[in-house]
Coordinates of C-alpha atoms in Angstrom, one line a residue:
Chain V
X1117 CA -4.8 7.5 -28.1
X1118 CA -7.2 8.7 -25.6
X1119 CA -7.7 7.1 -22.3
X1120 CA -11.5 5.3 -23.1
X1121 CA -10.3 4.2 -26.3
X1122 CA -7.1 2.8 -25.0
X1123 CA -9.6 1.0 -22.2
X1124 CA -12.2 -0.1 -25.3
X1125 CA -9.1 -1.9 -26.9
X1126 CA -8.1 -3.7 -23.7
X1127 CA -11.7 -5.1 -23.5
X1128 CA -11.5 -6.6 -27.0
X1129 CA -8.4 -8.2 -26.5
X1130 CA -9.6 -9.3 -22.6
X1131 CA -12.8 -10.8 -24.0
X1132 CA -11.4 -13.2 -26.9
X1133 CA -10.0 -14.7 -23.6
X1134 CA -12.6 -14.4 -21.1
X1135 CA -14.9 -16.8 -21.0
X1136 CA -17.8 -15.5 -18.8
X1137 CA -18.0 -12.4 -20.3
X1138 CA -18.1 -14.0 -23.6
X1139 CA -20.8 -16.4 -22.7
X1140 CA -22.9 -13.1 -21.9
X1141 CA -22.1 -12.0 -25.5
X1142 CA -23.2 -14.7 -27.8
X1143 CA -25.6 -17.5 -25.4
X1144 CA -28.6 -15.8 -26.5
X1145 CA -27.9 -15.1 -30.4
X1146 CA -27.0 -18.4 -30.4
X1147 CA -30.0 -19.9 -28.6
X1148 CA -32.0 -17.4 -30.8
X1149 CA -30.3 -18.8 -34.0
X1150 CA -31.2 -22.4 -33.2
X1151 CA -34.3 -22.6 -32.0
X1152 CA -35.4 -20.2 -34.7
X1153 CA -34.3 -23.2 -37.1
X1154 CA -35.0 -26.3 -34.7
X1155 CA -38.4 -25.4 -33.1
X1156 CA -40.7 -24.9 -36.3
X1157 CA -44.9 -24.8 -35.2
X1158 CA -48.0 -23.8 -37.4
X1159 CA -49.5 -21.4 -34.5
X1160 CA -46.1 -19.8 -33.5
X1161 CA -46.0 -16.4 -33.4
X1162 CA -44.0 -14.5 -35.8
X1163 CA -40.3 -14.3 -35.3
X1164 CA -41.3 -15.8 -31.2
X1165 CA -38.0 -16.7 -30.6
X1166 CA -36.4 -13.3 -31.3
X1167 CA -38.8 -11.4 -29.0
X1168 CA -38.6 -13.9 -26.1
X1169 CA -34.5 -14.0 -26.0
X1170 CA -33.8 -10.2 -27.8
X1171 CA -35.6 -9.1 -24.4
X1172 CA -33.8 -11.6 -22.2
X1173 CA -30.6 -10.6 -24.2
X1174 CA -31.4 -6.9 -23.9
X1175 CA -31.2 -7.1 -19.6
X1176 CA -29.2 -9.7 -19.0
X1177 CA -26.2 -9.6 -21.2
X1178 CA -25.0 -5.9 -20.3
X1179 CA -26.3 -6.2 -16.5
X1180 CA -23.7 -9.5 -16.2
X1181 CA -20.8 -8.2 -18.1
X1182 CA -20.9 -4.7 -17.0
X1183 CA -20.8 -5.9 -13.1
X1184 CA -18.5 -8.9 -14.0
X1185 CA -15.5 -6.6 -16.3
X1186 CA -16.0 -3.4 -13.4
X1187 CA -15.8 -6.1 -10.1
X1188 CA -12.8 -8.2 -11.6
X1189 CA -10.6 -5.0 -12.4
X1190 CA -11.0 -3.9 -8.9
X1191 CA -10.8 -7.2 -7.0
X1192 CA -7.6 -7.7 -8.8
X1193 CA -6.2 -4.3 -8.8
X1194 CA -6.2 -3.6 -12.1
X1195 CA -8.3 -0.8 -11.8
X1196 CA -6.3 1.2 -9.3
X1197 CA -3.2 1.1 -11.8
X1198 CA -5.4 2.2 -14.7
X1199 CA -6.8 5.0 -12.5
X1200 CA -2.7 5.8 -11.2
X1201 CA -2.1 6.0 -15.0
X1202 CA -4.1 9.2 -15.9
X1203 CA -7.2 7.0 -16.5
X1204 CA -10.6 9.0 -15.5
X1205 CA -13.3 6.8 -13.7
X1206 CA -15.3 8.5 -16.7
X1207 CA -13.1 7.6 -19.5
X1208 CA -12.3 4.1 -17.9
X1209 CA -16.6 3.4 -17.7
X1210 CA -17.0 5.0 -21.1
X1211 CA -14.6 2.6 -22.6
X1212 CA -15.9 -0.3 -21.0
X1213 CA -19.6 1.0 -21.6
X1214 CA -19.5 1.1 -25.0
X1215 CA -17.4 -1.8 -25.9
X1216 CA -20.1 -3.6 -23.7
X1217 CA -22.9 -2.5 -25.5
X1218 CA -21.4 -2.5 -29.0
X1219 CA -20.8 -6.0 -28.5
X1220 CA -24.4 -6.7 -27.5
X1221 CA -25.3 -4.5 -30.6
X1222 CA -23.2 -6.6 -32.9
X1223 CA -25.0 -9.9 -31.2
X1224 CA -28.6 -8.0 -31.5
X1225 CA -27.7 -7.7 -35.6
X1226 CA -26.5 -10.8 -35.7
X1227 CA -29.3 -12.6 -34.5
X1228 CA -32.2 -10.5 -36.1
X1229 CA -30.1 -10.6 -39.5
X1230 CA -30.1 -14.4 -39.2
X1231 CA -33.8 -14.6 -38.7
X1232 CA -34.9 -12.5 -41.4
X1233 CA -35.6 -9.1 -40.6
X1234 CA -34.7 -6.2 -42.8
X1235 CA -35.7 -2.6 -44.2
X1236 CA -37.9 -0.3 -42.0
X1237 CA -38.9 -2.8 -39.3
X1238 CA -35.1 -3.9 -38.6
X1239 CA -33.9 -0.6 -38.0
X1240 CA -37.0 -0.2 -35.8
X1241 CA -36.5 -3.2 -33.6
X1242 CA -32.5 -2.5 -33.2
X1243 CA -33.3 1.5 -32.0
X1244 CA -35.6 -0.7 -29.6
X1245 CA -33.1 -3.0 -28.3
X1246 CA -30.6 -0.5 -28.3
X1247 CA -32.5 2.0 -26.2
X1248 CA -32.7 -1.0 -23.5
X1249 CA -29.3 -1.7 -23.5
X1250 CA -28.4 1.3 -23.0
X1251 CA -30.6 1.6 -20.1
X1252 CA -29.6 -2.2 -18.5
X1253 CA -25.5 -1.6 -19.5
X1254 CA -25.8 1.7 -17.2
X1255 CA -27.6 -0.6 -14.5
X1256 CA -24.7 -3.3 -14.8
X1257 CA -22.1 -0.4 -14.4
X1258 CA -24.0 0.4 -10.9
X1259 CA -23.7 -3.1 -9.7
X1260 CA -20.5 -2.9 -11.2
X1261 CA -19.2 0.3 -8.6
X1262 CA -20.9 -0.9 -5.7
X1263 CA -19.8 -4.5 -5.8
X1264 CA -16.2 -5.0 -3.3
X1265 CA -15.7 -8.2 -5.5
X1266 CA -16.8 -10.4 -8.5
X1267 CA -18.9 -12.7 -6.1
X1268 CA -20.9 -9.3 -4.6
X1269 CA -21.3 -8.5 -8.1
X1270 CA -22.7 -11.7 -8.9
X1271 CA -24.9 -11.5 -5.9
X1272 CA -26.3 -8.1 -6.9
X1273 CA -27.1 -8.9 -10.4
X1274 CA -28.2 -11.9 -10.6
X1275 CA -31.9 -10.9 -8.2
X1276 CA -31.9 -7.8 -10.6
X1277 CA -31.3 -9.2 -14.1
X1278 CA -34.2 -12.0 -12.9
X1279 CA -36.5 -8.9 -11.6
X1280 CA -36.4 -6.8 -15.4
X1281 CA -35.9 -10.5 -17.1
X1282 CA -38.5 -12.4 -16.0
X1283 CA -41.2 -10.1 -14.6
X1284 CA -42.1 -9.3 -18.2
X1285 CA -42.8 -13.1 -18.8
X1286 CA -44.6 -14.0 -16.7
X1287 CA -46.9 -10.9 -16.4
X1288 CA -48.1 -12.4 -20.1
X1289 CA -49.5 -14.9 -17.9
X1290 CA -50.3 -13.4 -14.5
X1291 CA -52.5 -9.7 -14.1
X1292 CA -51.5 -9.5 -10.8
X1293 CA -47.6 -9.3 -12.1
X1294 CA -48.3 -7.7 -15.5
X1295 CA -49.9 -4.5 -13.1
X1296 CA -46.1 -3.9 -11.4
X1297 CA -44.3 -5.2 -14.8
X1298 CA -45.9 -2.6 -16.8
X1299 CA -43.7 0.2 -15.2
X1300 CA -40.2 -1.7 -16.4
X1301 CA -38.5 -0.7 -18.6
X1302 CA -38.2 -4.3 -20.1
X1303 CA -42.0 -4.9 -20.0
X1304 CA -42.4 -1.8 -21.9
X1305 CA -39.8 -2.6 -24.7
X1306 CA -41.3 -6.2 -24.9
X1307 CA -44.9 -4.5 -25.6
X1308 CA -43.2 -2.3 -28.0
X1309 CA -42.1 -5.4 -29.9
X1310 CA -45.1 -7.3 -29.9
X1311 CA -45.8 -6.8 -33.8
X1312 CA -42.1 -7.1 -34.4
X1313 CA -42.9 -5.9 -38.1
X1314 CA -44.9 -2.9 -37.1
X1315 CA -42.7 -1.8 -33.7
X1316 CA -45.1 1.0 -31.6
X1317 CA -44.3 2.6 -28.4
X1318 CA -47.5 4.8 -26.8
X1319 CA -47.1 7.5 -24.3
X1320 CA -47.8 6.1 -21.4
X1321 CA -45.0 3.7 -22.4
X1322 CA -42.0 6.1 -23.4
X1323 CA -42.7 8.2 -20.3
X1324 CA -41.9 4.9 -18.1
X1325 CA -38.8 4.0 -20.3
X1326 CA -37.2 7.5 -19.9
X1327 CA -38.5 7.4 -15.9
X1328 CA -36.7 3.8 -15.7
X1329 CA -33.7 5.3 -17.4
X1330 CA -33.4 8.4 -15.2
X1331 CA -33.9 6.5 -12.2
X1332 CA -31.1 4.3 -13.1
X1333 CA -28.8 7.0 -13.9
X1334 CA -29.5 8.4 -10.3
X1335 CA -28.9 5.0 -8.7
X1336 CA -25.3 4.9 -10.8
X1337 CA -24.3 8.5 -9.7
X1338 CA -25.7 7.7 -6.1
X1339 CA -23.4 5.1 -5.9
X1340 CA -20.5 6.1 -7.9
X1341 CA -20.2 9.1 -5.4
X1342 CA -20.8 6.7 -2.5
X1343 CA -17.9 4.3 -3.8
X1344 CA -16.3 5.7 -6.2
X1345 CA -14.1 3.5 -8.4
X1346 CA -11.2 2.6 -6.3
X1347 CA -12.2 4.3 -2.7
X1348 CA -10.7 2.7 0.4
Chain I
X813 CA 12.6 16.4 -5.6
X814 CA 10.3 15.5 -3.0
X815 CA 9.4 17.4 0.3
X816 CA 7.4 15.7 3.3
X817 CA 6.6 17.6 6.4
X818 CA 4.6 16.8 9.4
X819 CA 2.4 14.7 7.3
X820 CA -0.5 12.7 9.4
X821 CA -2.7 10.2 8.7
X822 CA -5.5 8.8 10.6
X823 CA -7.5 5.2 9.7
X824 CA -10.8 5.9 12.6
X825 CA -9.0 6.4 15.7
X826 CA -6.4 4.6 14.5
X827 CA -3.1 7.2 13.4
X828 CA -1.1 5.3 10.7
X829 CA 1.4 8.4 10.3
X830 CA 2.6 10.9 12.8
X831 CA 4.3 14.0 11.7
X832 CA 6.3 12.2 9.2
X833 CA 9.0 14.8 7.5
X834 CA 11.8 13.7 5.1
X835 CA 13.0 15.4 1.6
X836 CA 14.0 13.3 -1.4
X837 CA 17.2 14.8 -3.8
X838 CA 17.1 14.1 -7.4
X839 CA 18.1 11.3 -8.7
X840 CA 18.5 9.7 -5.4
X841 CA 17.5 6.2 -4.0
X842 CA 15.5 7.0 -0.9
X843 CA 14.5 4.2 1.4
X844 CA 11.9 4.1 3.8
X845 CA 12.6 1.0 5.8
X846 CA 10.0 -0.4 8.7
X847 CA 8.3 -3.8 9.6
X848 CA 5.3 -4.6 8.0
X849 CA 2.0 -2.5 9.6
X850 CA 4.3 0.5 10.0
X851 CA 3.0 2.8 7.8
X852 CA 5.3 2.6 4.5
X853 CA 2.1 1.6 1.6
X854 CA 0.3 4.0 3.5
X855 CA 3.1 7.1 3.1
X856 CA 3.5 5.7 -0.6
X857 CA -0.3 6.0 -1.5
X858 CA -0.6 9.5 0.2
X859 CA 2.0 10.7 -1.8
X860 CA 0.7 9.2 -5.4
X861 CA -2.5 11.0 -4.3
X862 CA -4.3 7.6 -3.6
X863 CA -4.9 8.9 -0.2
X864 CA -5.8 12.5 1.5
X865 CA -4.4 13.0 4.9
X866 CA -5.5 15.5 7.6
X867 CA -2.2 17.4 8.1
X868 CA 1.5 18.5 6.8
X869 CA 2.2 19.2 3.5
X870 CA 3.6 17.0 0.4
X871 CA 5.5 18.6 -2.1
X872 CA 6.4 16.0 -5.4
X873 CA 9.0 18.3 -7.8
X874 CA 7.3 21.6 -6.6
X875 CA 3.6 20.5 -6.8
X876 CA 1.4 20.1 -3.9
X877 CA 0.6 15.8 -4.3
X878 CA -3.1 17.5 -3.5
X879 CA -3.0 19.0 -6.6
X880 CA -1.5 17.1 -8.9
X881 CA -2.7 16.7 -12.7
X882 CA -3.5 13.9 -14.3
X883 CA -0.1 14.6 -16.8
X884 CA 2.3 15.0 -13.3
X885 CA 0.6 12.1 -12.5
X886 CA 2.0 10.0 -16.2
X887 CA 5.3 11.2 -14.9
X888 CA 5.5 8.4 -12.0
X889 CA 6.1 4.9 -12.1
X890 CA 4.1 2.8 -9.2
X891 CA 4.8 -0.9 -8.2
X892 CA 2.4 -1.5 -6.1
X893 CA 1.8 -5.0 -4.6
X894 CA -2.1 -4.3 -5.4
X895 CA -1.9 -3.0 -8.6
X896 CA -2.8 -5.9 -10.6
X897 CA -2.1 -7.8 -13.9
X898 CA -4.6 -8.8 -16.5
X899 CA -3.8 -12.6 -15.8
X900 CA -5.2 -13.4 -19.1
X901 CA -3.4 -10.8 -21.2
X902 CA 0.5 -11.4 -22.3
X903 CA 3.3 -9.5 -21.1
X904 CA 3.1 -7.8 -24.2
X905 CA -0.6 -7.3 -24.1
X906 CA -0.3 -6.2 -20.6
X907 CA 2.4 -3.2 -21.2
X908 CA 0.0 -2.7 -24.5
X909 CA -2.7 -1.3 -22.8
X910 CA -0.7 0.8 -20.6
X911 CA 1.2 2.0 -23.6
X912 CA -1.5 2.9 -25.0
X913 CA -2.3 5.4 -22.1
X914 CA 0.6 6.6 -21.9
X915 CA 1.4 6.9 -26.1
X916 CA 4.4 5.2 -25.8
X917 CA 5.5 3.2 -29.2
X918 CA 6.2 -0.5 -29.7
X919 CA 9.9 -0.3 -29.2
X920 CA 9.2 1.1 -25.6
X921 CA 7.4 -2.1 -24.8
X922 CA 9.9 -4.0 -26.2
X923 CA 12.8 -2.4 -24.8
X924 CA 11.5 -2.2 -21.5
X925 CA 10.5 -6.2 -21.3
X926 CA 13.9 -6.6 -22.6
X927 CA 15.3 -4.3 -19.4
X928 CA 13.2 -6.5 -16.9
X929 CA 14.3 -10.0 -19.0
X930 CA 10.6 -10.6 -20.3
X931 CA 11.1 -10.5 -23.7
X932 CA 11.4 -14.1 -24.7
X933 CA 8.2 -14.5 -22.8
X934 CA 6.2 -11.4 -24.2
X935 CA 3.8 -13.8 -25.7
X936 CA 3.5 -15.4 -22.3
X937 CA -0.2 -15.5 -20.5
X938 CA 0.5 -13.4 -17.1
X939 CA -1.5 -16.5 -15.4
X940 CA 1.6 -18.9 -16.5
X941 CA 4.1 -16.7 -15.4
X942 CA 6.4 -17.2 -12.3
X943 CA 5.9 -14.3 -9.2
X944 CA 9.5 -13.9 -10.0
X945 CA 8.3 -12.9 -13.6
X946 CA 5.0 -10.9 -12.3
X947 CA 7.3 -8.6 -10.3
X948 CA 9.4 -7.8 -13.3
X949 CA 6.0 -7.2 -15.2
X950 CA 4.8 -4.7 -12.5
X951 CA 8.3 -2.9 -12.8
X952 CA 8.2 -3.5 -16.7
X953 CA 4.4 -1.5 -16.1
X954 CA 6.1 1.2 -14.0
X955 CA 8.9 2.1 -15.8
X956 CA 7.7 1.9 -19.2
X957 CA 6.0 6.1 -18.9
X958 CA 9.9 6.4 -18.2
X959 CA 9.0 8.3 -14.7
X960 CA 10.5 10.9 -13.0
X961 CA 10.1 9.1 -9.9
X962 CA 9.6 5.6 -9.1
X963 CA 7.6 4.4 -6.2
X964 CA 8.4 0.9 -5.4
X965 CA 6.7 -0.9 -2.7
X966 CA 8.6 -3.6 -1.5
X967 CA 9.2 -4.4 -5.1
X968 CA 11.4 -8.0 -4.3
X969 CA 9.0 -9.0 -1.4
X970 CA 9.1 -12.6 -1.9
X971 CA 11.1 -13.3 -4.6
X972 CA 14.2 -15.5 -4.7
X973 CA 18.2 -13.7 -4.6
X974 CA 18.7 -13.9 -8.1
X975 CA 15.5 -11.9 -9.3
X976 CA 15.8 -9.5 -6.2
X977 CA 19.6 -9.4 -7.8
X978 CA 17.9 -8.3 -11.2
X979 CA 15.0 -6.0 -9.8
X980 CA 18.4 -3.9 -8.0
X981 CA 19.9 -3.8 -11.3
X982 CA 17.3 -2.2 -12.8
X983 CA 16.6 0.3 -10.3
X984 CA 20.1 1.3 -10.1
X985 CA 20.5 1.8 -13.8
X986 CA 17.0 3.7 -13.5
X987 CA 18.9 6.1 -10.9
X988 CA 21.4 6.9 -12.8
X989 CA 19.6 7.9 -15.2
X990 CA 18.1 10.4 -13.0
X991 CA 15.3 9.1 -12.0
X992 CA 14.3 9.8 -8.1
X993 CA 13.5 6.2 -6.7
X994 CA 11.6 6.2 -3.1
X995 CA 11.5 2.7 -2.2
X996 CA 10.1 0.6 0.7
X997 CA 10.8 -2.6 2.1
X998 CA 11.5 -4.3 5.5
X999 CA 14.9 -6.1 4.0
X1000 CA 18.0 -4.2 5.4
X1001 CA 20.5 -6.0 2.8
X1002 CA 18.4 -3.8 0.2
X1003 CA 18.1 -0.6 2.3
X1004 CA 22.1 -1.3 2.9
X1005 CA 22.7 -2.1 -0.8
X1006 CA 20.6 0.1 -2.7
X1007 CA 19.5 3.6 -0.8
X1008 CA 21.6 6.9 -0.8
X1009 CA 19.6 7.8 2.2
X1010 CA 16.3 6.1 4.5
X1011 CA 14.6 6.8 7.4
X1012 CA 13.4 4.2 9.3
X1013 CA 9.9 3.9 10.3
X1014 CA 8.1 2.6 12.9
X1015 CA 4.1 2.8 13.8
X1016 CA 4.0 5.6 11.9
X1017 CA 6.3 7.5 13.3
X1018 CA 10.0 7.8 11.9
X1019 CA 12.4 7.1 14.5
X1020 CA 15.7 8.2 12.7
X1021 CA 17.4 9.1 9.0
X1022 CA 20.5 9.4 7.2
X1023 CA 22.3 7.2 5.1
X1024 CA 22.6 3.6 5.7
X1025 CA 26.6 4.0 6.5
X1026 CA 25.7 7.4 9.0
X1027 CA 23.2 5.1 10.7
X1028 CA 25.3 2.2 11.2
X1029 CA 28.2 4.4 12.9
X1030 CA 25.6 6.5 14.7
X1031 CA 24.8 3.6 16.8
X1032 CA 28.2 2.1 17.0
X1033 CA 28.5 2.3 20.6
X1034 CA 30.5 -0.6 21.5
X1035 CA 33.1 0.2 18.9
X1036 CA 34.3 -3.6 18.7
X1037 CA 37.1 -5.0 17.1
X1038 CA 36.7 -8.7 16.3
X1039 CA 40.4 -10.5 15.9
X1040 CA 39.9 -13.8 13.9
X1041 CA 43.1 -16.2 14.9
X1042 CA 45.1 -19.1 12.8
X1043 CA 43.8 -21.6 15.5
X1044 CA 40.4 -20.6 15.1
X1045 CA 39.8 -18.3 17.7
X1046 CA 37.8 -15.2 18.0
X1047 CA 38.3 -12.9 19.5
X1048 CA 36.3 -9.8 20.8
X1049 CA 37.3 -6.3 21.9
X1050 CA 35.3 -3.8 23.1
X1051 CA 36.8 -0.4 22.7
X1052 CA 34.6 1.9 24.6
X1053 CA 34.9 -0.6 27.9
X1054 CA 38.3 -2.3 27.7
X1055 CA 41.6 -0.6 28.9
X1056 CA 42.9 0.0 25.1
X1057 CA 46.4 0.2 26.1
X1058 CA 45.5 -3.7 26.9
X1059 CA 44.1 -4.6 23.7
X1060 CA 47.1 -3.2 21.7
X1061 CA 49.2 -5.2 23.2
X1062 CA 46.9 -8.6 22.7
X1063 CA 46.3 -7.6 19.5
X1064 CA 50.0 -6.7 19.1
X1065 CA 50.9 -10.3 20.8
X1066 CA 48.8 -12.1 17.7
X1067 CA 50.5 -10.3 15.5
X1068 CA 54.1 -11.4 16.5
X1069 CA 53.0 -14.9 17.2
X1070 CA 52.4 -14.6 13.5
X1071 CA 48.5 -16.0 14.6
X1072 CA 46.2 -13.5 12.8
X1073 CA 43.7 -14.4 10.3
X1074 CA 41.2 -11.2 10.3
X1075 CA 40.7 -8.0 11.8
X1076 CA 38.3 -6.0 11.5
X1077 CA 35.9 -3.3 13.2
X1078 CA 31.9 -4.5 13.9
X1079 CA 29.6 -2.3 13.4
X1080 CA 25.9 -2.5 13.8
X1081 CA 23.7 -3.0 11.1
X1082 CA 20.4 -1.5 10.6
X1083 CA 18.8 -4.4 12.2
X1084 CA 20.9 -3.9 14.9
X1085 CA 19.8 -0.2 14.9
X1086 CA 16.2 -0.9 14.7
X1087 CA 16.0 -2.8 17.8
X1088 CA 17.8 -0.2 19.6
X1089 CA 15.4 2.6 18.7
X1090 CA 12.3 0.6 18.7
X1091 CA 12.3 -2.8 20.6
X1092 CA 11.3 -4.6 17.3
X1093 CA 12.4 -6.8 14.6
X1094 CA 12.1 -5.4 10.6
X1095 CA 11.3 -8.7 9.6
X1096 CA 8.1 -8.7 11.1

């Protein structure tokens, strides 16, 4: 079994039994789920609920777990015997990464499912989602290799999951805001789902998604090769 | 085998190892015995390859530990007091995700929790088991890639006589099956009981070698004789100072009164030969 795969398998079994992390997972297809049903109003919006918390979901869940799961496993040494058994820091954060964001996935489909999308539009909305978590899971492992501990971890994500979070809301209400929102990735993935049955991104907004996702690749490799995985 | 020689380390300004040399046979126990803050994790994580130093050369069964592959690397087993347990996972679960690293089958895990005495607990959360139980689960960890060489770092640090009793069994079975065992700690009954050959260590520096027995007689300058009596008495002689012509004949005088107990030589123990050389307790 290779190294990542082995690590992917640990994080399943890990998770059933970790409670933070699991929160992460399935609070907001949950919350989606029942206010869906529950909150019922003439004027809403279609499908409101899905778009506010499948953003919210999108930065939050994989920013959290990503920096939680990487900050445990080297506050508790775990990580150093992994790494003293043959495991690469690359296959060790490509296990982790992609159970983390399958997991979101599976909660993304879960949640739209429940509420009704399907055919062209679905598929649309889930390459949308997926492109953000992508983007936000990569972020979480940065916070994830430069945090010492699980309480710097916290302390690092928490400012930076309510930056790409919450910026987007409230620009729909502020210009001021909306003018430096615009150029997150998150703002631009909320536009893109605005007609959640016709999902459109324009120029202008791919160019700052892939921008947002380079520059976050650079921060991970910046610190990655400032702290490594289990440096001294 | 392993070859060490003139390997420093520096932390800042600060040098943690000073032209430390030793070599390591096959399938021998090798101690490396020093008060805490002397350098032993230090020597242990340079040679894993945890750790660069500045000069000297390491040589782990004829590989430089500078460049060492990740499949030499699957050939040691580390017990490490930092290397952690996934407190949430079972024993089983634990040795699982190792196993499945390494590609090691479900008998291994199973055989090796029953070696360490974990087996009726394999189902066991790590965060309910005793630190008695956690060692053997770090050992379990380490020996389950069945290794070529074991590093143990003070591996019954802690623990009560019986599981220290265990962990020694263990690593003396694990010997002689060939395995090369470099093990630290700062308890001289375990150096004494367990190691072929140590050197002890001492702010970085090693201060002398050989095997525990060599060491002791080494430093046996007083060559004393201690003469337990019927009565109760004891009583001390001191060969290298006292007329010996003297002391046979007290000793020969118990003897006919029919008044000895126990006689035997006292030699020093590696304690004893510690302070000497250094000025400092191991148990520190």
């Amino acid at each position: 079994m290779s190294e990542a795969t082995a690590i992917f398998r640990k994080q399943i079994l890990d998770t059933r039994k970790n409670k933070t992390v699991l929160i992460q997972f399935i609070l907001f297809p949950i919350m989606t789920i029942v206010m869906t049903n529950a909150v019922k109003m003439d004027d809403m919006p279609e499908l409101f609920y899905l778009k506010l918390f499948s953003i919210m979901y999108m930065a939050m869940a994989p920013i959290t777990s990503m920096s939680a799961i990487i900050s445990e496993e080297k506050e508790k040494g775990t990580l150093r015997a992994l790494m003293m058994s043959n495991v690469s820091p690359a296959s060790y954060l490509a296990g982790v990464g992609v159970y983390d964001f399958l997991a979101c996935m599976i909660g993304t489909v879960t949640m739209s499912n429940f509420c009704g999308m399907e055919g062209r539009s679905w598929y649309a909305y889930l390459l949308v989602i997926a492109s953000g978590l992508v983007i936000s899971t990569i972020l979480g492992a940065a916070i994830g290799v430069m945090a010492k501990d699980q309480m710097s971890a916290t302390s690092l994500s928490v400012p930076v999951m309510c930056l790409f979070t919450f910026l987007p809301m409230i620009a729909q209400f502020n210009d001021t805001v909306g003018k430096v929102a615009k150029y997150f990735y998150t703002e631009q993935l909320y536009r893109a789902l605005s007609d959640i049955n016709n999902v459109k991104i324009d120029a202008e907004g791919l160019v700052i998604i892939i921008a947002n996702a380079l520059l976050i690749l650079g921060f991970f490799v910046l610190a990655f090769r400032k702290e490594g995985l289990t440096r001294e | 085998m392993i070859s060490v020689a003139g390997i420093s380390k520096s932390f800042g300004n600060k040098k943690v190892l000073d032209d430390v040399s030793f070599t390591v046979e096959d399938g021998e126990i090798f101690g490396l015995l020093g008060p805490s803050g002397a350098g032993k994790t230090t020597l242990i994580r340079v040679l894993t390859g945890q750790l660069c130093f500045e000069e000297g050369q390491a040589l782990i069964m004829g590989k430089k530990v500078t460049e060492l592959s990740g499949q030499d690397k699957k050939s040691f087993g580390i017990m490490m007091d930092d290397f952690g347990l996934y407190e949430r996972l079972t024993c089983y679960q634990n040795l699982r995700v190792f196993a499945d690293i390494y590609d090691v089958s479900d008998d291994a895990i199973r055989s090796v929790l029953s070696e360490v005495k974990l087996l009726d607990s394999e189902k066991k959360a790590v965060s309910k088991l005793s630190k008695g139980m956690k060692e053997r689960l770090r050992l379990a960890r380490a020996l389950l890639c069945h290794p070529k060489v074991l590093f143990l770092d003070e591996p019954t640090s802690g623990l009560d006589p019986q599981t220290s009793s265990e962990i020694h069994e263990i690593i003396k079975k694990r010997k002689e099956a060939g395995t090369i065992i470099f093990l630290t700690t700062h308890n001289m009954t375990e150096a004494e009981k367990l190691c072929d050959h140590l050197v002890l260590l001492n702010e970085g520096k090693i201060v002398e070698g050989g095997s525990p027995k060599e060491l002791c007689l080494r430093y046996n300058h007083q060559k004393t004789i201690e003469v337990h009596t019927e009565d109760g008495k004891v009583v001390s002689f001191e060969m290298g100072k006292e007329d010996l012509e003297k002391t046979a004949e007290m000793i020969a005088e118990i003897l006919k009164d029919g008044n000895l107990s126990t006689i035997h030589s006292k030699e020093p123990n590696l304690e004893t030969v510690f302070m000497e050389l250094t000025g400092r307790k191991l148990e520190v």
